[in-house]
Short mmCIF file of C-alpha atoms and ligand atoms in Angstrom, two decimals:
data_model
loop_
_atom_site.label_atom_id
_atom_site.label_comp_id
_atom_site.label_asym_id
_atom_site.label_seq_id
_atom_site.Cartn_x
_atom_site.Cartn_y
_atom_site.Cartn_z
CA MET A 1 111.25 150.54 61.16
CA THR A 2 111.35 152.66 64.33
CA THR A 3 114.42 152.73 66.56
CA SER A 4 113.63 150.79 69.69
CA HIS A 5 117.07 150.76 71.21
CA ARG A 6 119.66 153.52 71.49
CA ILE A 7 122.83 151.88 72.69
CA ILE A 8 126.50 152.31 73.53
CA ILE A 9 128.53 149.16 72.84
CA ASP A 10 131.52 148.75 75.19
CA THR A 11 133.80 146.17 73.70
CA ASP A 12 137.17 144.39 73.41
CA PRO A 13 137.12 143.03 69.80
CA GLY A 14 137.62 139.98 69.60
CA GLN A 15 135.86 138.10 66.79
CA ASP A 16 132.66 137.53 68.78
CA ASP A 17 132.53 141.22 69.71
CA ALA A 18 132.92 141.96 66.01
CA VAL A 19 129.91 139.83 65.09
CA ALA A 20 127.88 141.58 67.81
CA ILE A 21 128.84 144.98 66.37
CA LEU A 22 127.89 143.82 62.85
CA LEU A 23 124.53 142.57 64.16
CA ALA A 24 123.86 145.94 65.78
CA LEU A 25 124.92 147.95 62.72
CA GLY A 26 122.82 145.68 60.48
CA SER A 27 119.65 146.16 62.54
CA PRO A 28 117.51 149.27 61.89
CA GLU A 29 115.80 148.85 65.28
CA ILE A 30 119.09 149.81 66.91
CA GLU A 31 120.80 153.20 66.95
CA VAL A 32 124.46 152.81 67.92
CA LEU A 33 125.25 156.11 69.66
CA GLY A 34 128.90 155.10 69.97
CA ILE A 35 131.34 152.27 70.49
CA THR A 36 133.75 152.42 73.43
CA ALA A 37 136.80 150.18 73.42
CA VAL A 38 138.32 148.62 76.52
CA ALA A 39 141.42 146.50 77.13
CA GLY A 40 140.53 142.82 77.32
CA ASN A 41 140.98 140.16 74.67
CA VAL A 42 143.95 142.20 73.42
CA PRO A 43 145.44 145.53 74.58
CA LEU A 44 143.47 148.75 74.09
CA ARG A 45 145.54 149.95 71.09
CA LEU A 46 144.26 146.86 69.26
CA THR A 47 140.68 146.73 70.55
CA GLU A 48 140.04 150.32 69.48
CA LYS A 49 141.60 149.69 66.05
CA ASN A 50 139.60 146.48 65.65
CA ALA A 51 136.38 148.32 66.50
CA ARG A 52 137.13 150.80 63.69
CA LYS A 53 138.01 147.97 61.27
CA ILE A 54 134.61 146.37 61.93
CA CYS A 55 132.71 149.66 61.46
CA GLU A 56 134.43 150.07 58.07
CA LEU A 57 133.71 146.44 57.16
CA ALA A 58 130.04 147.20 57.89
CA GLY A 59 130.22 150.28 55.66
CA ARG A 60 129.59 152.55 58.64
CA PRO A 61 132.76 154.67 58.96
CA GLU A 62 130.71 157.49 60.53
CA THR A 63 130.24 155.45 63.72
CA ARG A 64 131.81 157.13 66.72
CA VAL A 65 134.56 154.99 68.30
CA TYR A 66 136.33 156.00 71.52
CA ALA A 67 139.25 154.46 73.41
CA GLY A 68 138.73 153.77 77.11
CA ALA A 69 140.56 152.03 79.92
CA VAL A 70 143.98 150.65 79.15
CA ARG A 71 143.91 148.25 82.14
CA PRO A 72 141.55 146.97 84.86
CA LEU A 73 140.79 149.00 88.03
CA VAL A 74 143.05 147.05 90.35
CA ARG A 75 144.50 143.89 88.82
CA PRO A 76 147.01 143.70 85.97
CA LEU A 77 145.56 143.19 82.49
CA VAL A 78 145.09 139.59 81.35
CA THR A 79 144.60 139.15 77.59
CA ALA A 80 143.45 136.25 75.37
CA GLU A 81 145.61 136.15 72.24
CA ALA A 82 145.52 132.33 72.41
CA VAL A 83 141.81 132.55 71.59
CA HIS A 84 141.58 135.62 69.34
CA GLY A 85 145.06 135.69 67.74
CA LYS A 86 147.79 138.30 67.99
CA THR A 87 145.71 141.08 66.42
CA GLY A 88 142.57 140.10 68.33
CA LEU A 89 140.77 139.82 65.01
CA ASN A 90 142.65 136.99 63.28
CA GLY A 91 140.83 135.26 60.44
CA PRO A 92 139.96 137.76 57.70
CA ASP A 93 142.57 140.12 56.27
CA LEU A 94 140.91 143.46 57.08
CA PRO A 95 142.59 146.70 55.95
CA GLU A 96 144.00 149.25 58.40
CA PRO A 97 141.12 151.58 59.31
CA LYS A 98 140.89 154.99 57.62
CA MET A 99 138.17 156.32 59.94
CA ARG A 100 139.52 158.33 62.87
CA LEU A 101 139.29 157.41 66.53
CA CYS A 102 137.15 160.06 68.24
CA ASP A 103 138.94 162.49 70.53
CA GLY A 104 138.21 162.23 74.22
CA HIS A 105 138.04 159.31 76.61
CA ALA A 106 135.39 156.62 76.32
CA VAL A 107 134.36 157.10 79.94
CA ASP A 108 133.68 160.78 79.32
CA PHE A 109 131.65 159.88 76.22
CA ILE A 110 129.54 157.43 78.26
CA VAL A 111 128.95 159.98 81.04
CA GLU A 112 128.27 162.92 78.70
CA THR A 113 125.87 160.88 76.56
CA LEU A 114 123.89 159.62 79.54
CA MET A 115 123.70 163.11 81.08
CA ALA A 116 122.66 164.70 77.78
CA GLU A 117 120.12 162.17 76.53
CA GLU A 118 116.66 161.82 78.07
CA ALA A 119 116.86 159.67 81.22
CA GLY A 120 115.97 156.02 80.67
CA THR A 121 116.53 156.04 76.92
CA VAL A 122 120.11 154.76 76.57
CA THR A 123 121.15 151.11 77.00
CA LEU A 124 124.74 150.08 77.74
CA CYS A 125 125.93 146.87 76.06
CA PRO A 126 129.23 145.76 77.60
CA LEU A 127 130.90 142.88 75.73
CA GLY A 128 134.26 142.85 77.55
CA PRO A 129 135.70 143.63 80.99
CA LEU A 130 133.51 146.19 82.78
CA THR A 131 136.28 148.70 83.49
CA ASN A 132 134.82 151.59 81.42
CA ILE A 133 131.34 151.09 82.87
CA ALA A 134 132.61 151.06 86.46
CA LEU A 135 134.75 154.14 85.83
CA ALA A 136 131.75 155.98 84.38
CA LEU A 137 129.64 155.10 87.45
CA ILE A 138 132.43 156.35 89.72
CA ARG A 139 133.11 159.48 87.67
CA GLU A 140 129.44 160.52 87.67
CA PRO A 141 127.14 158.53 90.03
CA ARG A 142 124.16 160.49 88.66
CA ILE A 143 124.27 158.39 85.50
CA ALA A 144 123.06 155.24 87.31
CA PRO A 145 119.33 156.10 87.40
CA ARG A 146 119.58 157.50 83.85
CA ILE A 147 120.73 154.19 82.31
CA ARG A 148 117.78 152.32 80.76
CA GLN A 149 119.50 148.96 81.31
CA ILE A 150 122.86 147.22 81.08
CA VAL A 151 122.79 144.14 78.83
CA LEU A 152 126.12 142.41 79.26
CA MET A 153 127.99 139.27 78.30
CA GLY A 154 129.88 137.90 81.27
CA GLY A 155 129.98 135.42 84.11
CA GLY A 156 128.97 131.81 84.42
CA PHE A 157 127.43 129.61 87.07
CA PHE A 158 126.21 126.10 86.24
CA GLU A 159 128.75 126.12 83.40
CA GLY A 160 131.60 127.24 85.68
CA GLY A 161 134.35 129.44 84.27
CA ASN A 162 136.35 129.57 81.04
CA THR A 163 139.42 131.37 82.36
CA THR A 164 139.65 129.72 85.78
CA PRO A 165 137.47 126.85 86.95
CA ALA A 166 135.32 129.50 88.67
CA ALA A 167 135.48 132.63 86.51
CA GLU A 168 134.54 133.75 83.00
CA PHE A 169 137.06 135.99 81.16
CA ASN A 170 135.24 139.38 81.18
CA ILE A 171 134.55 139.21 84.89
CA TYR A 172 137.91 137.61 85.76
CA VAL A 173 139.90 140.36 84.02
CA ASP A 174 138.25 143.10 86.08
CA PRO A 175 136.31 141.61 89.01
CA HIS A 176 136.32 144.92 90.92
CA ALA A 177 134.64 146.68 88.02
CA ALA A 178 132.09 143.88 87.77
CA ASP A 179 131.39 144.15 91.51
CA ILE A 180 130.70 147.88 91.10
CA VAL A 181 128.36 147.27 88.15
CA PHE A 182 126.38 144.46 89.81
CA ARG A 183 125.97 146.59 92.97
CA SER A 184 124.97 149.72 90.98
CA GLY A 185 121.21 149.18 91.13
CA VAL A 186 121.00 149.60 87.34
CA PRO A 187 118.70 146.98 85.71
CA ILE A 188 120.97 144.26 84.32
CA VAL A 189 120.41 141.51 81.76
CA MET A 190 123.26 139.00 82.00
CA MET A 191 124.37 136.62 79.24
CA PRO A 192 126.62 134.13 81.06
CA LEU A 193 128.44 131.09 79.70
CA ASP A 194 125.38 129.05 80.74
CA VAL A 195 123.55 130.48 77.74
CA THR A 196 126.37 131.31 75.34
CA HIS A 197 127.71 127.76 75.45
CA LYS A 198 124.42 126.70 73.83
CA ALA A 199 125.08 128.91 70.77
CA LEU A 200 127.77 126.94 68.92
CA THR A 201 129.26 128.02 65.59
CA THR A 202 128.78 124.64 63.92
CA GLY A 203 130.11 124.03 60.39
CA ARG A 204 126.60 124.37 58.95
CA ARG A 205 126.04 127.70 60.69
CA ILE A 206 129.38 129.12 59.54
CA ALA A 207 128.63 127.97 55.98
CA ALA A 208 125.43 130.07 56.07
CA PHE A 209 127.53 133.22 56.56
CA ARG A 210 129.95 132.24 53.78
CA ASP A 211 127.04 131.40 51.48
CA LEU A 212 125.87 135.02 51.75
CA GLY A 213 128.66 135.63 49.23
CA THR A 214 129.13 139.19 50.51
CA ARG A 215 132.36 140.72 51.80
CA VAL A 216 130.84 140.96 55.28
CA GLY A 217 129.42 137.43 55.16
CA VAL A 218 132.71 135.87 54.06
CA ALA A 219 134.69 137.91 56.64
CA THR A 220 132.28 136.76 59.35
CA ALA A 221 132.82 133.12 58.36
CA GLU A 222 136.59 133.67 58.41
CA MET A 223 136.43 135.28 61.86
CA LEU A 224 134.34 132.47 63.28
CA GLU A 225 136.49 129.73 61.74
CA PHE A 226 139.50 131.20 63.50
CA PHE A 227 137.67 131.99 66.76
CA GLU A 228 136.06 128.56 67.22
CA ARG A 229 139.21 126.46 66.94
CA PHE A 230 140.35 127.14 70.54
CA ASP A 231 137.04 126.12 72.13
CA GLU A 232 136.49 123.19 69.74
CA ALA A 233 139.81 121.75 70.95
CA LYS A 234 138.97 122.53 74.58
CA TYR A 235 135.38 121.25 74.66
CA GLY A 236 135.50 118.69 71.86
CA THR A 237 132.44 120.22 70.21
CA ASP A 238 131.45 121.03 66.61
CA GLY A 239 131.88 124.76 66.85
CA GLY A 240 132.66 127.15 69.66
CA PRO A 241 130.33 129.32 71.76
CA LEU A 242 129.37 132.63 70.14
CA HIS A 243 129.20 134.81 73.25
CA ASP A 244 128.84 138.53 72.58
CA PRO A 245 126.15 138.64 69.84
CA CYS A 246 123.72 137.20 72.44
CA VAL A 247 123.62 140.71 73.97
CA ILE A 248 122.45 142.40 70.76
CA ALA A 249 120.17 139.49 69.79
CA TRP A 250 118.34 139.88 73.11
CA LEU A 251 117.59 143.52 72.28
CA LEU A 252 116.19 142.47 68.90
CA LYS A 253 114.39 139.25 69.84
CA PRO A 254 114.22 138.75 73.63
CA ASP A 255 111.98 135.70 73.15
CA LEU A 256 114.98 133.79 71.84
CA PHE A 257 116.19 133.67 75.45
CA SER A 258 114.88 132.56 78.82
CA GLY A 259 116.15 133.01 82.36
CA ARG A 260 115.15 134.41 85.72
CA GLU A 261 115.76 137.36 88.04
CA CYS A 262 118.47 136.42 90.54
CA ASN A 263 121.03 137.88 92.83
CA VAL A 264 124.48 137.89 91.24
CA SER A 265 127.48 138.62 93.47
CA VAL A 266 131.10 138.83 92.32
CA GLU A 267 134.04 137.29 94.18
CA ILE A 268 136.77 139.92 94.75
CA ALA A 269 138.56 138.46 97.80
CA SER A 270 139.58 134.85 97.27
CA GLU A 271 142.31 134.23 94.69
CA LEU A 272 140.88 130.72 94.21
CA THR A 273 137.49 131.98 93.03
CA MET A 274 138.43 135.54 91.98
CA GLY A 275 135.88 136.88 89.49
CA MET A 276 133.35 134.12 90.07
CA THR A 277 129.74 135.23 89.55
CA VAL A 278 127.79 133.63 92.38
CA VAL A 279 124.23 133.31 91.05
CA ASP A 280 121.48 132.67 93.62
CA TRP A 281 119.41 130.77 91.02
CA TRP A 282 117.30 128.96 93.65
CA GLY A 283 116.70 132.07 95.80
CA VAL A 284 118.27 130.63 98.95
CA THR A 285 119.48 134.03 100.20
CA LYS A 286 117.80 137.36 100.86
CA ARG A 287 120.24 139.16 98.56
CA PRO A 288 118.57 141.58 96.14
CA LYS A 289 117.65 140.23 92.70
CA ASN A 290 119.98 142.54 90.72
CA ALA A 291 120.05 140.76 87.35
CA MET A 292 117.96 138.85 84.83
CA VAL A 293 120.24 135.84 84.29
CA MET A 294 119.75 134.06 80.97
CA ARG A 295 120.21 130.28 80.81
CA ASP A 296 118.53 129.10 77.59
CA ILE A 297 118.54 130.16 73.94
CA ASP A 298 116.82 129.18 70.68
CA ALA A 299 120.18 128.70 68.94
CA ASP A 300 118.73 128.14 65.45
CA GLY A 301 116.65 131.29 65.78
CA PHE A 302 119.72 133.18 67.02
CA PHE A 303 121.86 132.20 64.03
CA ALA A 304 119.00 132.84 61.58
CA LEU A 305 118.77 136.39 62.95
CA LEU A 306 122.54 136.84 62.64
CA VAL A 307 122.62 135.63 59.00
CA GLU A 308 119.61 137.78 58.08
CA ARG A 309 120.99 141.00 59.57
CA ILE A 310 124.63 140.50 58.58
CA GLY A 311 123.35 139.63 55.13
CA SER A 312 121.86 143.13 54.95
CA LEU A 313 125.26 144.85 55.31
O1 LIG B 401 134.34 134.77 78.02
C1 LIG B 401 133.91 135.25 76.76
C2 LIG B 401 134.08 136.73 76.68
O2 LIG B 401 135.45 137.07 76.83
C3 LIG B 401 133.66 137.31 75.31
O3 LIG B 401 133.20 138.62 75.49
C4 LIG B 401 134.96 137.32 74.56
O4 LIG B 401 134.97 138.32 73.54
C5 LIG B 401 135.92 137.70 75.64
O5 LIG B 401 135.88 139.11 75.80
CA1 LIG B 402 134.25 140.44 74.24
#
């Protein structure tokens, strides 16, 4: 199967990030050029370690993992241990990683890769706060036209926020970075809460991972069983939203999703709505359409893809 996507995953694992990484590593259509960790769900020293744990779980210890920003551009770091647990990867008992963290800063890796690879061939897949991506764009503005596309999980509009009434976690943690990314002119595909909240880890879907009977399948079920409890209690649903794998699933099967090109602007002034993604879904302004905003998903097809590819690890 030919590689159709060469990607850098920027991430703050987090159980849902972990499942996204497993999906990417289990899909031959995708070449993971590197994984860059950012502070978010838990501090950087944990997100980078968790990224390495997941690469080893996938049997891919040769994957290059870099540590990036330790805090947002302007605001203090806000983390989410209440959702992800103290380690950020509560659920399975994964061993301390043996694979080394790569030397050098994640932002330098992103810039150097984009400047070295043929223009338009590398996709960035941010799954956490956008601090590393914004820093890369500031460090070397020439990367912007070289990025094939940015496919990110973040934001929310009709669904509101999950961290404040107005803002989703990834954007709320670093709204200034998100503002830089959404103004960059780089083609963006956005997976907001409006679509991820339709991809619930129901009991039946988690059982399908456990029934794989593999170490990766059972660990995935254990991660999701831990991860979903917070949102099940909050929303009263069977299962919690599986956010980050939507990014990788779109690369593999874009027809699982539907949405429309819109303007997305990020609130960075008002404390009340800080980090809100204002989506001009009905085109009532003349603001540039800077993102393809997804709103619907074939959830059964999404989970079938996840089980198939994670089952291959
Ligand atoms: O709001 C959900 C997002 O915040 C996901 O990426 C989750 O991993 C956390 O980073
Ligand atoms: Ca994440």
